[in-house]
mmCIF file of C-alpha atoms in Angstrom:
data_model
loop_
_atom_site.group_PDB
_atom_site.id
_atom_site.type_symbol
_atom_site.label_atom_id
_atom_site.label_comp_id
_atom_site.label_asym_id
_atom_site.label_seq_id
_atom_site.Cartn_x
_atom_site.Cartn_y
_atom_site.Cartn_z
ATOM 1 C CA MET H 299 -21.063 23.167 14.858
ATOM 2 C CA LEU H 300 -20.345 19.434 16.137
ATOM 3 C CA ALA H 301 -23.559 17.968 14.085
ATOM 4 C CA LEU H 302 -21.946 19.632 10.985
ATOM 5 C CA ILE H 303 -18.919 17.691 11.677
ATOM 6 C CA LYS H 304 -20.252 14.440 12.255
ATOM 7 C CA ILE H 305 -22.517 14.736 9.150
ATOM 8 C CA TRP H 306 -19.385 15.755 6.917
ATOM 9 C CA ALA H 307 -17.573 12.657 8.492
ATOM 10 C CA ARG H 308 -20.385 10.232 7.737
ATOM 11 C CA THR H 309 -20.535 11.308 4.179
ATOM 12 C CA LEU H 310 -16.825 11.355 3.555
ATOM 13 C CA LYS H 311 -17.127 7.700 5.004
ATOM 14 C CA ARG H 312 -20.142 6.920 2.745
ATOM 15 C CA ASP H 313 -18.423 8.476 -0.195
ATOM 16 C CA ALA H 314 -15.295 6.255 0.400
ATOM 17 C CA HIS H 315 -17.352 3.114 0.600
ATOM 18 C CA ALA H 316 -19.241 4.057 -2.584
ATOM 19 C CA LEU H 317 -15.805 4.788 -4.490
ATOM 20 C CA TYR H 318 -14.965 1.300 -3.668
ATOM 21 C CA LEU H 319 -18.058 0.055 -5.109
ATOM 22 C CA ALA H 320 -17.735 2.073 -8.332
ATOM 23 C CA ALA H 321 -14.285 0.624 -8.847
ATOM 24 C CA ARG H 322 -15.779 -2.835 -9.221
ATOM 25 C CA ASP H 323 -18.344 -1.638 -11.694
ATOM 26 C CA PRO H 324 -17.678 -2.066 -15.344
ATOM 27 C CA ARG H 325 -19.426 0.998 -16.423
ATOM 28 C CA VAL H 326 -16.650 3.337 -14.887
ATOM 29 C CA PRO H 327 -13.919 4.338 -16.850
ATOM 30 C CA TRP H 328 -10.427 2.256 -16.095
ATOM 31 C CA TYR H 329 -8.429 5.492 -14.853
ATOM 32 C CA ALA H 330 -11.351 6.489 -12.303
ATOM 33 C CA LYS H 331 -11.303 2.735 -11.146
ATOM 34 C CA GLY H 332 -7.898 2.765 -10.596
ATOM 35 C CA LEU H 333 -7.587 6.178 -8.549
ATOM 36 C CA ALA H 334 -11.127 5.203 -6.790
ATOM 37 C CA ILE H 335 -9.126 1.811 -5.421
ATOM 38 C CA ALA H 336 -5.930 4.103 -4.492
ATOM 39 C CA VAL H 337 -8.288 6.795 -2.612
ATOM 40 C CA ALA H 338 -10.713 4.081 -0.972
ATOM 41 C CA GLY H 339 -7.664 2.102 0.100
ATOM 42 C CA TYR H 340 -6.038 5.233 1.642
ATOM 43 C CA ALA H 341 -8.949 6.576 3.192
ATOM 44 C CA LEU H 342 -9.964 3.287 4.914
ATOM 45 C CA SER H 343 -6.304 2.180 5.746
ATOM 46 C CA PRO H 344 -4.768 2.668 9.061
ATOM 47 C CA ILE H 345 -1.502 3.869 7.555
ATOM 48 C CA ASP H 346 -1.083 7.590 6.732
ATOM 49 C CA LEU H 347 1.035 9.503 4.673
ATOM 50 C CA ILE H 348 1.777 11.830 7.960
ATOM 51 C CA PRO H 349 1.432 9.591 10.789
ATOM 52 C CA ASP H 350 -1.528 10.754 13.356
ATOM 53 C CA PHE H 351 0.741 10.700 16.612
ATOM 54 C CA ILE H 352 2.689 14.005 14.966
ATOM 55 C CA PRO H 353 0.743 16.848 16.770
ATOM 56 C CA VAL H 354 -1.360 18.844 14.488
ATOM 57 C CA ILE H 355 0.073 17.970 11.124
ATOM 58 C CA GLY H 356 -0.860 14.213 11.714
ATOM 59 C CA TYR H 357 -4.525 14.822 11.005
ATOM 60 C CA LEU H 358 -3.772 17.031 8.134
ATOM 61 C CA ASP H 359 -4.059 14.380 5.648
ATOM 62 C CA ASP H 360 -7.320 13.019 7.187
ATOM 63 C CA LEU H 361 -8.836 16.351 7.249
ATOM 64 C CA ILE H 362 -7.553 17.885 3.956
ATOM 65 C CA ILE H 363 -5.682 15.391 1.564
ATOM 66 C CA VAL H 364 -8.524 12.481 1.704
ATOM 67 C CA PRO H 365 -11.683 14.959 1.256
ATOM 68 C CA LEU H 366 -9.594 16.365 -1.698
ATOM 69 C CA GLU H 367 -8.732 12.881 -3.266
ATOM 70 C CA ILE H 368 -12.672 11.909 -2.977
ATOM 71 C CA ALA H 369 -13.963 14.629 -4.477
ATOM 72 C CA LEU H 370 -11.384 14.472 -7.304
ATOM 73 C CA VAL H 371 -12.384 10.886 -7.939
ATOM 74 C CA VAL H 372 -16.228 11.704 -7.816
ATOM 75 C CA ARG H 373 -15.882 14.121 -10.405
ATOM 76 C CA MET H 374 -14.439 11.514 -12.765
ATOM 77 C CA ILE H 375 -17.389 8.984 -12.150
ATOM 78 C CA PRO H 376 -20.476 9.568 -14.208
ATOM 79 C CA PRO H 377 -23.216 11.227 -11.554
ATOM 80 C CA GLY H 378 -25.728 8.512 -12.278
ATOM 81 C CA ILE H 379 -23.299 5.672 -11.507
ATOM 82 C CA MET H 380 -21.912 7.724 -8.457
ATOM 83 C CA ALA H 381 -25.514 8.357 -7.293
ATOM 84 C CA GLU H 382 -26.376 4.731 -7.515
ATOM 85 C CA HIS H 383 -23.152 3.423 -5.510
ATOM 86 C CA ARG H 384 -23.816 6.311 -2.839
ATOM 87 C CA ALA H 385 -27.214 4.764 -2.141
ATOM 88 C CA LEU H 386 -25.770 1.316 -1.813
ATOM 89 C CA ALA H 387 -23.230 2.682 0.513
ATOM 90 C CA GLU H 388 -25.803 4.491 2.637
ATOM 91 C CA ALA H 389 -27.605 1.276 2.914
ATOM 92 C CA ALA H 390 -24.800 -0.413 4.029
ATOM 93 C CA GLN H 391 -24.058 2.105 6.795
ATOM 94 C CA GLU H 392 -27.389 1.363 8.102
ATOM 95 C CA ARG H 393 -26.897 -2.410 8.556
ATOM 96 C CA PRO H 394 -26.369 -3.656 11.976
ATOM 97 C CA VAL H 395 -22.345 -4.762 12.525
ATOM 98 C CA SER H 396 -21.918 -8.553 13.176
ATOM 99 C CA ARG H 397 -20.256 -8.759 16.567
ATOM 100 C CA VAL H 398 -19.129 -12.338 15.444
ATOM 101 C CA ALA H 399 -17.475 -10.966 12.504
ATOM 102 C CA VAL H 400 -15.805 -8.407 14.751
ATOM 103 C CA ALA H 401 -14.697 -10.990 17.117
ATOM 104 C CA VAL H 402 -13.556 -13.315 14.579
ATOM 105 C CA ILE H 403 -11.285 -10.467 12.947
ATOM 106 C CA VAL H 404 -9.769 -9.479 16.221
ATOM 107 C CA VAL H 405 -8.951 -13.257 16.968
ATOM 108 C CA ILE H 406 -7.090 -13.460 13.627
ATOM 109 C CA TRP H 407 -4.891 -10.617 14.374
ATOM 110 C CA ILE H 408 -4.283 -11.458 17.889
ATOM 111 C CA ALA H 409 -3.106 -14.671 16.608
ATOM 112 C CA SER H 410 -1.223 -13.398 13.835
ATOM 113 C CA THR H 411 0.445 -11.232 16.294
ATOM 114 C CA VAL H 412 1.342 -14.094 18.599
ATOM 115 C CA ALA H 413 2.697 -15.975 15.751
ATOM 116 C CA VAL H 414 4.895 -13.204 14.356
ATOM 117 C CA GLY H 415 6.321 -12.963 17.980
ATOM 118 C CA TRP H 416 6.769 -16.469 18.174
ATOM 119 C CA ILE H 417 8.739 -16.856 14.973
ATOM 120 C CA ALA H 418 10.745 -13.455 15.910
ATOM 121 C CA CYS H 419 11.569 -14.771 19.434
ATOM 122 C CA GLY H 420 12.707 -18.310 18.001
ATOM 123 C CA TYR H 421 14.964 -16.486 15.013
ATOM 124 C CA PHE H 422 16.503 -13.655 17.299
ATOM 125 C CA SER H 423 17.302 -15.962 20.222
ATOM 126 C CA ASN H 424 19.550 -18.207 18.131
#
């Protein structure tokens, strides 16, 4: 059971990335591109329709809404093009993660948070 859930989650992640790639392909219809960008953005975004801290219902959008949205957009994209982008997304999942890039992104987020805190502290202390 747990193995099936892992495969399902990996497939969803691959398809979300494939939708992002397909949205940049000129062979994909404009309406599918727009919806693909919206769905991929929502699926990969840390901001949810229903916040995850709400017990039980918080994860419903991740378990129900996102897979349905992905399935809808996949049906709008021609099968050959979608298969091509799935293969590219699969190859991207197998590449090693750059620890340097992760460190740079973390440093940028920390610096941004400190800067916003500094600005807010100066603004509200007057």
